[in-house]
Amino acid sequence: MSEPLLRLDHVSKTFARGGFFSRRRIEAVKDLSFTIAADKAEIFTIIGESGSGKSTTARMILGIERPTGGSLQFDGLDVGALNGHADRMRFMHAVQPIFQNPFEAFNPLKQLDRYLFLTARRFGAARDQAEAERLADEALRKVGLSLAEAKGRFPHELSGGQLQRVAIARALLSNPKLIVADEPVSMVDASLRMAIVNLFKALRDELGISIIYITHDLATAYSISDRIIIMQKGEVVEAGDARAVLAAPQHPYSRQLREAVLTPDSPRALAS
Amino acid sequence: MSGPVALHTPTTPVAGAALASDPVLRVNDIQAHFRTQHFGVSREVRAVDGVTFDVRRNEIYGLAGESSSGKTTLIKTIAGAIKPPLQVVGGSVQFSFMPGYPGLHAAPAAEVERVRWRHLSYVMQGSMNVLNPMRRVISTFQDFAWRHLGGSRKQFEERVVAHLARVRLDPAVLRAYPHELSGGMRQRVTIALATICKPDFIIADEPTTALDVIVQKDVLGMIRSIQQEMGSSVLFVTHDMGVHAHLTDRLGIMYGGRLVEEAPTPEIFSRPLHPYTVYLIGSLPRIGDDTPRKSLEGSPPNLADPPTGCRFHPRCPLAMEVCARQVPPMVESLPGHRVACHAVNPGAAA
Ligand SMILES: Nc1ncnc2c1ncn2[C@@H]1O[C@H](COP(=O)(O)OP(=O)(O)OP(=O)(O)O)[C@@H](O)[C@H]1O
Ligand SMILES: Nc1ncnc2c1ncn2[C@@H]1O[C@H](COP(=O)(O)OP(=O)(O)O)[C@@H](O)[C@H]1O
Ligand code: SF4
Ligand SMILES: [Mg+2]
Ligand SMILES: [Mg+2]
């Protein structure tokens, strides 16, 4: 068997929090293991409780947070201990984040096109400014925007949905092997939401990019995921083929989740 | 029935009790534009371009619509959160608890101070980051809510703890710094802040996007019960049509800086009339349904140079010659159901 693209091996993360008197330990992630294959791109979905460790998992995969137990390997690199500059660059090139809140993901004082140009020149193929502009425009067009719309604008000058699309375009610019998308569609309308998740599918099928898709939206999870894990309080309570799990969840928490989905078809639950 | 889907059996308007009552908020032909200068080129983004609607006492009014259609800008204008380059170009925003001013933006600071938190609170889109990163959560509650609620420090804290429990937050979050909380926890902290003084009017822009569906249901239930306890009003923006279907009493749909349809929420789902709404309702993905969903052809209108006439005409399957020429007026096509479309209201533009 070939080496997987990503391997999480009994990964845990404990945070210490609180004042002098009440120092508490929070086990954000407990003993998490899974792999993503190198030879077959897939969409791997994580759903679960708010505060169940989804973002912490994402941040560990991205090398932003170090695990307190277990290990993470990406393409032969130990993510918990990236040392040399060359390794770090190779890693940052290959693994791209899309964060939960696009308003937090960008520096409010920096124009958006400058991020894109920087990424195009640093990780992408661009050798000069003209090339960087062309690549940035191409990436923006994949997400339904254009450079003309983003040029010279600051993050607060775009709507939430526009900003999230810029974040995705930026991730595409470095030709990654893995995208870690933490609630990427929560701020966009249903039509765009489908456009973005369909884009994820195309990235998987046409470019062979694997995607870790963290979401609260069970309907899009159902429509694009290959495998799924459901987390509660730092632990995986159910895992498997996404359609099978979502269509007929087994664990009581997964069932509760499935039942709490508000759909236009069910009788009004919160009406006056 | 003109819609492609019939999700609810048609009913008489649900908001029966609210129908009779007076508006608390009256938005009249409001126009709010962004006027910017980039490299000497001035640009005017007509993000909100002539929107008229009322929010009544004791109702939850929902707003949905395309991304970048102007929902947040409209909400900001109503909440008085207007900073350059945003400018109110025309129209008015009247709150019943603030008579005599054509909007928060035009009222003196002391008056705005008087109504904030107590009468009006505003949860901004992506507002998890308004929490001061240098201060523990409890300090933020003290800064904003203590002077309205009064009581001793201990009483106040007990009240905060009880309120946090309603959004399923552990009292320990009060001692935490914002960065120590998950996005969903921060989002619930901001909702708790906005609701603890039980204001008459709550404005919330995508307040539950970071919550799992179980917690979301609890939080929405809390908003509904506070609203009912106080008979207050809520203006609620979300892209989640499932949330609208369950929570809001009336629903307005925005496209390209304008309101294009408004009706009691169940009727929007059972009988959408505007072609954009028809598309929106028909495109919703469902668990267990494998038919591929098309995204809308063409791109959202550029609000710096919007299409003439009906802004939806370049993408509309029903577009006629008149659509590119004349702005369709908002007309009450059915009782309590307003639509801006030449195909739905032939001859109305005259
Ligand atoms: N500060 C600003 N300067 C210039 N243009 C702006 C500014 N803020 C918003 N806009 C533009 O105004 C339009 C409406 O934005 P708004 O944030 O109101 O959309 P929205 O309907 O809330 O979208 P979403 O659903 O994506 O949050 C967009 O074209 C946006 O790019
Ligand atoms: N930097 C931090 N310091 C302390 N606690 C943290 C930190 N980041 C996250 N946590 C805690 O870890 C738990 C999991 O958080 P997170 O992974 O963000 O959850 P989610 O599943 O909602 O993405 C939460 O209890 C959160 O408060
Ligand atoms: S006015 Fe014309 S273009 Fe606009 S929605 Fe109606 S039919 Fe379509
Ligand atoms: Mg998270
Ligand atoms: Mg918005």
XYZ file of C-alpha atoms and ligand atoms in Angstrom:
690
model
C 0.000 0.000 0.000
C 1.298 3.455 -0.853
C 1.708 6.169 1.767
C -1.507 8.156 2.310
C -1.639 11.871 1.572
C -2.720 12.595 5.126
C -2.609 10.382 8.188
C -3.943 11.313 11.620
C -2.739 8.821 14.166
C -4.413 8.974 17.608
C -4.364 12.767 17.563
C -5.421 14.682 20.679
C -5.415 18.306 21.702
C -5.846 19.617 25.215
C -6.125 23.312 26.018
C -5.603 24.873 29.427
C -7.932 27.759 30.070
C -9.180 29.994 32.831
C -7.779 32.221 35.559
C -5.252 31.469 38.281
C -7.742 29.769 40.515
C -9.797 27.767 38.110
C -7.332 26.484 35.566
C -9.346 24.008 33.516
C -8.203 21.539 30.928
C -10.302 21.251 27.828
C -9.934 18.176 25.716
C -10.861 19.695 22.380
C -9.930 16.592 20.358
C -9.574 13.069 21.728
C -7.813 10.226 19.983
C -8.724 11.003 16.398
C -7.453 8.773 13.585
C -8.160 8.766 9.859
C -6.326 8.803 6.556
C -6.841 10.400 3.167
C -5.417 8.389 0.284
C -2.771 9.824 -2.027
C -3.942 8.113 -5.173
C -7.644 8.903 -5.026
C -8.944 12.378 -4.283
C -11.973 12.563 -2.036
C -14.228 14.909 -0.134
C -13.976 14.036 3.528
C -16.626 15.733 5.603
C -16.639 16.550 9.306
C -19.895 17.543 10.939
C -20.706 17.815 14.602
C -21.529 19.843 17.627
C -20.461 23.450 17.937
C -17.264 23.286 20.022
C -16.696 19.601 19.307
C -13.177 20.127 17.985
C -13.768 20.449 14.247
C -11.852 23.691 13.838
C -9.153 22.504 16.213
C -8.731 19.435 13.997
C -8.544 21.680 10.948
C -5.945 23.884 12.612
C -3.815 20.876 13.517
C -3.954 19.584 9.947
C -2.896 23.038 8.793
C 0.025 23.062 11.220
C -1.315 26.126 13.061
C -1.926 24.211 16.253
C 0.271 21.379 17.552
C -1.341 18.195 18.808
C -0.723 17.363 22.455
C -0.905 13.656 21.653
C -0.503 11.433 18.591
C 0.895 12.455 15.226
C -0.077 13.940 11.874
C 1.715 13.055 8.662
C 1.200 14.872 5.397
C 2.911 13.432 2.337
C 5.772 12.088 4.441
C 6.129 15.282 6.516
C 5.499 15.353 10.253
C 3.046 18.251 10.482
C 3.478 18.632 14.232
C 7.200 19.306 13.769
C 7.797 21.106 10.483
C 11.310 22.387 10.805
C 13.302 23.424 7.765
C 12.184 26.299 5.556
C 11.950 24.014 2.519
C 9.610 21.586 4.268
C 7.461 24.398 5.578
C 7.142 25.939 2.103
C 6.322 22.603 0.516
C 3.656 22.028 3.122
C 2.105 25.494 2.862
C 1.997 25.136 -0.873
C 0.212 21.807 -0.783
C -2.304 22.380 1.999
C -4.583 25.399 1.768
C -7.089 26.699 4.300
C -10.508 28.247 3.875
C -11.722 29.514 7.215
C -15.006 29.653 9.064
C -15.465 33.410 9.031
C -14.158 35.235 5.989
C -14.175 38.499 7.916
C -11.567 37.028 10.254
C -9.482 35.506 7.488
C -8.287 38.727 5.911
C -6.390 41.657 7.325
C -8.919 44.508 7.174
C -6.232 46.992 6.198
C -4.941 45.139 3.180
C -6.451 45.253 -0.283
C -7.732 41.895 -1.457
C -5.999 41.813 -4.825
C -2.650 42.186 -3.050
C -3.278 38.930 -1.202
C -4.013 37.221 -4.467
C -0.955 38.612 -6.240
C 1.244 37.673 -3.324
C -0.059 34.119 -3.319
C 0.258 33.851 -7.100
C 3.878 34.914 -6.945
C 4.857 33.022 -3.844
C 3.184 29.682 -4.453
C 1.761 29.850 -7.930
C 3.531 29.938 -11.247
C 3.501 33.720 -11.687
C 6.843 35.269 -12.582
C 5.742 38.846 -13.063
C 2.878 41.141 -12.138
C 1.022 40.641 -15.425
C 1.091 36.888 -14.947
C -0.012 37.273 -11.323
C -2.975 39.366 -12.460
C -3.917 36.829 -15.056
C -3.772 33.930 -12.589
C -5.691 35.894 -9.964
C -8.393 36.714 -12.469
C -8.588 33.088 -13.582
C -8.959 31.883 -9.987
C -11.602 34.513 -9.258
C -13.569 33.527 -12.328
C -13.695 29.925 -11.104
C -15.654 31.177 -8.100
C -17.922 33.550 -10.011
C -15.992 36.793 -9.450
C -13.433 38.703 -11.472
C -10.323 40.718 -10.777
C -12.123 43.861 -11.917
C -14.588 43.417 -9.036
C -11.952 42.749 -6.378
C -9.272 45.160 -7.482
C -8.303 47.793 -4.942
C -11.041 46.766 -2.550
C -10.688 46.121 1.146
C -12.339 43.131 2.854
C -15.156 45.169 4.412
C -16.113 46.471 0.981
C -17.345 43.054 -0.088
C -20.358 41.128 1.104
C -19.831 37.986 3.214
C -20.456 35.710 0.260
C -18.118 37.647 -2.033
C -15.352 37.593 0.552
C -15.652 33.861 1.056
C -15.293 33.353 -2.673
C -12.117 35.441 -2.680
C -10.779 33.165 0.064
C -11.465 30.121 -2.096
C -9.835 31.751 -5.112
C -6.766 32.453 -3.022
C -6.608 28.814 -1.952
C -6.783 27.668 -5.578
C -3.872 29.858 -6.622
C -1.205 27.654 -5.109
C -2.427 24.465 -6.815
C -2.887 22.607 -3.537
C -3.247 18.855 -3.013
C -5.480 19.299 -0.012
C -7.943 22.040 0.894
C -9.136 22.308 4.468
C -12.420 24.208 4.328
C -13.891 25.134 7.697
C -17.568 26.030 7.206
C -16.938 27.633 3.836
C -20.546 28.047 2.729
C -22.350 29.202 5.824
C -22.492 32.805 4.637
C -23.614 32.338 1.057
C -27.031 31.921 -0.511
C -28.387 28.553 -1.592
C -27.533 29.060 -5.225
C -23.956 30.097 -4.561
C -23.685 27.401 -1.943
C -24.424 24.812 -4.571
C -22.037 26.568 -6.964
C -19.240 26.388 -4.389
C -19.790 22.770 -3.396
C -20.059 21.808 -7.054
C -16.745 23.588 -7.511
C -15.309 21.373 -4.774
C -16.533 18.342 -6.676
C -14.893 19.608 -9.848
C -11.626 20.227 -7.974
C -11.729 16.652 -6.764
C -12.644 15.095 -10.093
C -10.696 17.269 -12.495
C -7.693 18.412 -10.503
C -7.401 15.542 -8.035
C -7.563 17.853 -5.003
C -8.839 16.292 -1.797
C -11.030 18.387 0.417
C -11.720 18.264 4.110
C -15.133 19.862 4.296
C -16.339 21.004 7.711
C -19.948 22.076 7.739
C -23.234 22.319 9.590
C -25.142 21.982 6.366
C -26.190 18.344 6.133
C -27.831 18.801 2.759
C -24.652 19.908 0.947
C -22.674 17.330 2.927
C -25.017 14.712 1.544
C -24.714 15.980 -1.974
C -20.902 16.059 -2.296
C -19.133 13.967 0.364
C -17.474 10.616 -0.071
C -16.822 9.828 3.579
C -18.044 11.523 6.727
C -17.257 11.626 10.427
C -19.600 13.001 13.065
C -17.984 14.559 16.142
C -19.308 15.271 19.590
C -17.233 16.593 22.501
C -13.906 15.953 20.807
C -14.721 12.396 19.748
C -15.915 10.691 16.607
C -19.282 9.106 17.300
C -20.009 7.825 13.822
C -18.010 7.408 10.610
C -18.556 5.919 7.206
C -19.865 6.397 3.715
C -21.477 9.842 3.708
C -24.722 8.950 2.002
C -25.270 5.867 4.098
C -24.549 7.721 7.350
C -26.699 10.735 6.528
C -29.587 8.758 5.122
C -29.733 6.394 8.115
C -27.636 7.615 11.054
C -27.081 5.045 13.798
C -25.580 6.848 16.797
C -28.138 8.687 18.966
C -26.305 11.996 18.543
C -26.192 11.639 14.763
C -29.885 10.878 14.750
C -30.597 13.928 16.861
C -28.614 16.032 14.402
C -30.461 14.611 11.469
C -33.791 15.350 13.139
C -32.913 18.916 14.086
C -32.361 19.972 10.468
C -34.898 22.632 9.623
C -36.201 22.043 6.137
C -38.923 23.920 4.324
C -40.832 20.648 4.005
C -41.373 19.885 7.680
C -44.088 21.565 9.773
C -43.106 24.873 11.335
C -41.218 24.169 14.549
C -40.582 27.656 15.905
C -43.664 29.474 14.798
C -45.603 31.788 17.057
C -50.487 27.778 -8.435
C -47.527 29.114 -10.307
C -44.621 27.812 -8.239
C -42.842 24.589 -9.215
C -43.020 23.330 -5.640
C -45.817 23.117 -3.154
C -44.206 22.619 0.223
C -46.897 23.823 2.501
C -50.520 23.369 1.953
C -51.782 26.862 1.273
C -53.113 28.425 4.436
C -54.534 31.708 5.435
C -51.745 34.050 6.508
C -50.229 32.714 9.749
C -49.290 36.051 11.180
C -52.948 36.690 11.802
C -52.460 38.285 15.197
C -49.617 40.453 13.981
C -51.434 41.554 10.864
C -53.639 43.935 12.709
C -50.929 45.596 14.727
C -49.006 48.746 13.961
C -45.595 48.947 12.410
C -42.683 49.434 14.786
C -40.353 50.018 11.901
C -41.278 51.799 8.745
C -38.724 51.809 5.947
C -39.700 54.167 3.183
C -37.966 54.141 -0.202
C -34.567 53.946 1.429
C -31.513 54.347 -0.755
C -28.031 53.728 0.589
C -25.008 53.801 -1.678
C -21.284 53.269 -1.302
C -19.360 56.133 -2.849
C -15.719 55.266 -3.292
C -12.649 56.584 -5.042
C -10.086 54.161 -6.410
C -7.113 55.543 -8.272
C -9.048 58.684 -9.075
C -12.020 56.767 -10.469
C -15.162 57.312 -8.487
C -17.585 54.491 -8.159
C -21.075 54.438 -6.729
C -22.339 51.045 -5.614
C -26.120 51.261 -5.359
C -26.341 48.531 -2.755
C -29.796 49.531 -1.507
C -31.903 51.273 -4.075
C -35.409 52.118 -3.039
C -36.631 49.606 -0.470
C -39.992 50.011 1.273
C -41.405 47.731 3.959
C -42.771 47.646 7.508
C -41.978 45.460 10.468
C -44.890 45.113 12.868
C -45.016 44.754 16.576
C -44.788 41.133 17.656
C -43.456 39.642 14.468
C -40.276 38.161 13.066
C -39.593 39.588 9.643
C -37.090 37.619 7.564
C -34.867 38.814 4.756
C -33.291 36.476 2.228
C -31.807 36.904 -1.194
C -28.760 36.562 -3.267
C -25.343 37.116 -1.802
C -24.391 40.788 -2.372
C -28.011 41.761 -2.996
C -27.772 44.420 -0.280
C -29.213 42.703 2.800
C -26.373 43.673 5.120
C -26.298 47.200 3.752
C -30.034 47.546 4.309
C -29.682 46.194 7.838
C -26.768 48.523 8.583
C -28.765 51.474 7.340
C -31.713 50.550 9.537
C -29.438 50.010 12.538
C -27.744 53.354 11.934
C -24.360 51.692 11.471
C -23.445 54.024 8.648
C -19.837 54.887 8.031
C -18.262 56.326 4.910
C -18.219 55.334 2.115
C -21.807 54.285 2.886
C -24.264 57.152 2.532
C -27.996 57.406 2.856
C -28.987 59.005 -0.426
C -32.745 59.107 0.079
C -35.750 57.786 1.954
C -36.349 57.273 5.663
C -36.264 54.722 8.466
C -38.718 55.328 11.281
C -38.882 53.497 14.588
C -41.985 53.972 16.711
C -39.874 54.280 19.867
C -37.889 57.067 18.319
C -40.418 59.432 16.813
C -39.396 62.507 14.942
C -36.221 61.246 13.301
C -35.921 59.890 9.750
C -33.539 57.214 10.957
C -30.862 56.420 13.508
C -28.302 57.887 11.169
C -30.039 61.256 11.430
C -30.595 61.248 15.197
C -28.368 62.918 17.785
C -25.877 60.701 19.604
C -27.722 60.994 22.927
C -30.915 59.671 21.347
C -29.057 56.759 19.752
C -27.432 56.024 23.087
C -30.857 56.029 24.739
C -32.322 53.399 22.434
C -29.298 51.085 21.948
C -29.510 47.743 23.756
C -32.688 48.696 25.603
C -34.937 49.322 22.600
C -32.786 48.187 19.740
C -29.970 45.718 19.439
C -28.013 44.670 16.431
C -26.087 41.451 15.812
C -23.789 42.119 12.871
C -22.792 39.622 10.202
C -19.517 37.972 11.184
C -19.829 39.727 14.501
C -17.931 37.094 16.445
C -14.995 39.434 16.054
C -16.603 42.483 17.654
C -15.870 40.992 21.042
C -12.870 42.788 22.463
C -9.978 40.315 22.189
C -8.245 41.814 25.222
C -11.132 41.454 27.613
C -12.800 38.475 29.174
C -16.368 37.855 28.057
C -17.819 38.913 31.420
C -16.325 42.408 31.050
C -18.113 42.901 27.762
C -21.419 42.025 29.415
C -20.650 44.467 32.214
C -19.824 47.237 29.753
C -22.992 46.929 27.723
C -25.738 45.471 29.821
C -25.131 46.267 33.462
C -26.296 49.841 33.371
C -29.543 48.806 31.697
C -30.278 45.888 33.971
C -28.935 47.317 37.207
C -28.625 45.281 40.406
C -25.564 44.265 42.332
C -22.592 42.685 40.602
C -23.640 39.298 41.943
C -27.252 39.638 40.818
C -26.109 40.818 37.444
C -23.773 37.873 37.027
C -26.467 35.424 38.005
C -28.698 36.898 35.397
C -26.007 36.615 32.756
C -25.337 32.987 33.687
C -29.037 32.147 33.458
C -29.261 33.840 30.099
C -26.211 32.010 28.742
C -27.824 28.729 29.695
C -30.628 29.546 27.278
C -28.150 29.471 24.423
C -26.506 26.356 25.899
C -23.354 28.059 27.076
C -21.459 27.027 30.168
C -20.819 29.824 32.737
C -17.089 29.134 32.249
C -17.175 31.110 28.988
C -17.522 34.288 31.054
C -13.940 33.901 32.268
C -12.601 33.100 28.802
C -11.075 35.429 26.236
C -12.841 35.414 22.870
C -10.023 33.551 21.059
C -10.416 30.661 23.479
C -13.939 29.999 22.283
C -15.067 28.209 19.162
C -16.762 30.266 16.460
C -20.162 28.930 17.455
C -19.567 29.850 21.094
C -18.560 33.394 20.171
C -21.615 33.675 18.003
C -23.831 32.622 20.898
C -22.108 35.127 23.193
C -23.021 37.938 20.793
C -26.609 36.716 20.572
C -26.808 36.553 24.356
C -25.491 40.124 24.538
C -28.066 41.338 22.061
C -30.986 39.706 23.821
C -30.233 39.998 27.533
C -31.855 43.433 27.884
C -34.912 42.133 26.028
C -35.078 44.991 23.576
C -38.197 45.962 21.614
C -36.434 45.427 18.342
C -33.696 42.959 17.497
C -31.804 43.149 14.241
C -29.757 40.066 13.428
C -27.651 39.427 10.330
C -26.718 35.750 9.864
C -26.518 35.183 13.632
C -26.527 31.377 13.647
C -24.262 30.406 10.754
C -21.588 28.863 12.991
C -23.959 26.715 15.026
C -24.734 23.065 14.623
C -28.365 22.365 13.827
C -29.267 21.240 17.341
C -27.835 24.305 19.066
C -29.223 26.484 16.297
C -32.695 25.233 16.995
C -32.321 26.083 20.686
C -30.959 29.528 19.952
C -33.753 30.285 17.505
C -36.234 29.007 20.060
C -34.741 31.420 22.602
C -35.060 34.326 20.173
C -38.648 33.350 19.466
C -39.550 33.114 23.146
C -37.961 36.441 24.075
C -39.758 37.983 21.147
C -43.059 36.568 22.368
C -42.488 37.392 26.016
C -41.964 41.021 25.126
C -44.168 41.216 22.060
C -41.099 42.605 20.374
C -40.022 42.559 16.755
C -37.125 40.881 15.039
C -35.578 41.577 11.669
C -33.711 38.414 10.750
C -31.356 37.875 7.815
C -30.210 34.422 6.812
C -29.445 32.405 3.733
C -30.798 29.327 5.403
C -34.247 28.955 3.906
C -35.028 26.164 6.356
C -34.590 28.659 9.188
C -36.899 31.126 7.466
C -39.495 28.440 6.897
C -39.618 27.654 10.606
C -38.953 30.960 12.304
C -40.055 34.018 10.391
C -43.625 35.276 10.075
C -43.147 37.300 6.929
C -40.342 37.078 4.440
C -38.850 39.642 2.067
C -36.683 38.551 -0.853
C -33.964 40.867 -2.142
C -32.301 40.914 -5.514
C -29.837 43.482 -6.814
C -30.397 46.123 -4.126
C -34.178 45.931 -4.164
C -36.950 44.068 -2.482
C -38.590 41.939 -5.182
C -41.150 39.972 -3.187
C -42.732 39.930 0.263
C -45.374 37.640 1.760
C -46.248 35.601 4.831
C -43.415 33.067 5.017
C -45.443 29.909 4.287
C -46.816 31.579 1.184
C -43.324 32.383 -0.154
C -42.634 28.655 -0.062
C -45.983 27.445 -1.348
C -46.602 30.147 -3.873
C -43.496 32.075 -4.916
C -44.386 34.559 -7.653
C -41.251 36.470 -8.604
C -39.094 34.448 -11.033
C -36.018 34.886 -8.798
C -37.906 33.565 -5.780
C -39.274 30.671 -7.813
C -35.724 29.752 -8.745
C -34.474 30.211 -5.158
C -37.124 27.959 -3.646
C -36.692 25.326 -6.345
C -32.908 25.175 -5.962
C -32.758 24.119 -2.320
C -30.805 20.891 -1.806
C -32.379 18.151 0.286
C -30.956 15.148 2.067
C -31.861 12.029 0.168
C -32.564 13.890 -3.062
C -29.949 13.198 -5.708
C -31.151 15.377 -8.559
C -28.411 17.843 -9.472
C -29.152 21.475 -8.663
C -28.454 24.076 -11.294
C -26.982 27.346 -10.235
C -28.499 30.427 -11.783
C -27.155 31.328 -15.230
C -25.208 34.552 -15.538
C -23.719 36.531 -12.681
C -25.165 38.713 -9.942
C -25.779 42.284 -11.080
C -22.923 44.698 -10.761
C -24.426 47.306 -8.455
C -21.961 49.939 -9.620
C -23.558 49.661 -13.072
C -26.829 47.793 -12.628
C -29.017 46.545 -15.487
C -31.737 48.959 -16.526
C -35.390 48.275 -15.737
C -35.822 45.085 -13.763
C -32.398 44.145 -12.432
C -33.154 40.478 -12.910
C -33.893 40.792 -16.626
C -30.519 39.527 -17.970
C -31.083 36.241 -16.133
C -34.835 35.939 -16.146
C -36.505 33.147 -18.136
C -39.691 35.244 -18.482
C -38.050 38.539 -19.494
C -40.026 40.655 -21.972
C -39.215 43.787 -23.857
C -40.649 46.048 -21.144
C -38.435 44.496 -18.471
C -35.263 46.165 -19.689
C -37.022 49.512 -19.960
C -39.142 49.950 -16.874
C -38.497 49.259 -13.234
C -41.353 47.001 -12.121
C -43.168 48.572 -9.158
C -43.845 46.612 -5.981
C -47.546 45.724 -6.181
C -49.825 43.840 -3.811
C -50.640 41.019 -6.218
C -52.468 38.919 -3.627
C -53.607 40.015 -0.170
C -50.459 40.618 1.899
C -48.258 39.424 -0.960
C -46.239 42.072 -2.798
C -44.244 41.395 -5.953
C -42.160 43.556 -8.302
C -42.465 41.873 -11.689
C -44.019 42.853 -15.023
C -45.044 39.273 -15.777
C -46.897 38.932 -12.476
C -48.464 42.397 -12.604
C -49.066 43.199 -16.267
C -49.896 46.820 -16.837
C -48.965 47.889 -13.315
C -46.123 50.079 -14.480
C -48.363 52.545 -16.280
N -17.787 49.420 2.368
C -18.187 49.141 1.125
N -17.713 49.859 0.075
C -18.108 49.592 -1.186
N -18.992 48.629 -1.534
C -19.507 47.871 -0.539
C -19.125 48.076 0.831
N -19.792 47.159 1.592
C -20.566 46.415 0.744
N -20.390 46.845 -0.544
C -21.058 46.310 -1.737
O -22.465 46.457 -1.597
C -23.166 45.357 -2.159
C -24.133 44.759 -1.139
O -23.400 44.224 -0.051
P -24.099 43.608 1.229
O -23.021 43.311 2.230
O -25.213 44.485 1.647
O -24.683 42.236 0.632
P -25.508 41.044 1.343
O -26.812 40.945 0.643
O -25.528 41.227 2.807
O -24.628 39.799 0.917
P -24.214 38.444 1.747
O -25.412 37.617 1.696
O -23.116 37.892 0.883
O -23.777 38.882 3.095
C -22.069 44.393 -2.659
O -21.894 44.621 -4.040
C -20.830 44.821 -1.885
O -19.656 44.514 -2.607
N -6.935 28.693 21.669
C -7.773 28.043 22.483
N -7.617 28.114 23.827
C -8.452 27.456 24.656
N -9.508 26.682 24.255
C -9.727 26.564 22.929
C -8.891 27.233 21.970
N -9.358 26.950 20.726
C -10.435 26.133 20.898
N -10.653 25.895 22.222
C -11.714 25.054 22.791
O -11.666 23.790 22.158
C -12.976 23.285 21.944
C -13.193 22.940 20.468
O -13.183 24.134 19.690
P -13.292 24.136 18.114
O -12.357 23.130 17.560
O -13.120 25.543 17.651
O -14.800 23.655 17.903
P -15.707 23.510 16.582
O -16.018 22.058 16.487
O -16.920 24.316 16.835
O -14.915 23.996 15.412
C -13.940 24.343 22.481
O -14.305 23.972 23.794
C -13.099 25.595 22.501
O -13.534 26.483 23.500
S -39.954 42.076 -14.445
Fe -39.466 40.902 -16.258
S -37.304 40.412 -16.039
Fe -38.022 41.092 -14.052
S -38.556 39.243 -13.026
Fe -40.437 39.952 -13.970
S -40.479 38.972 -15.962
Fe -38.426 38.706 -15.177
Mg -15.381 25.737 14.237
Mg -24.515 40.138 4.352
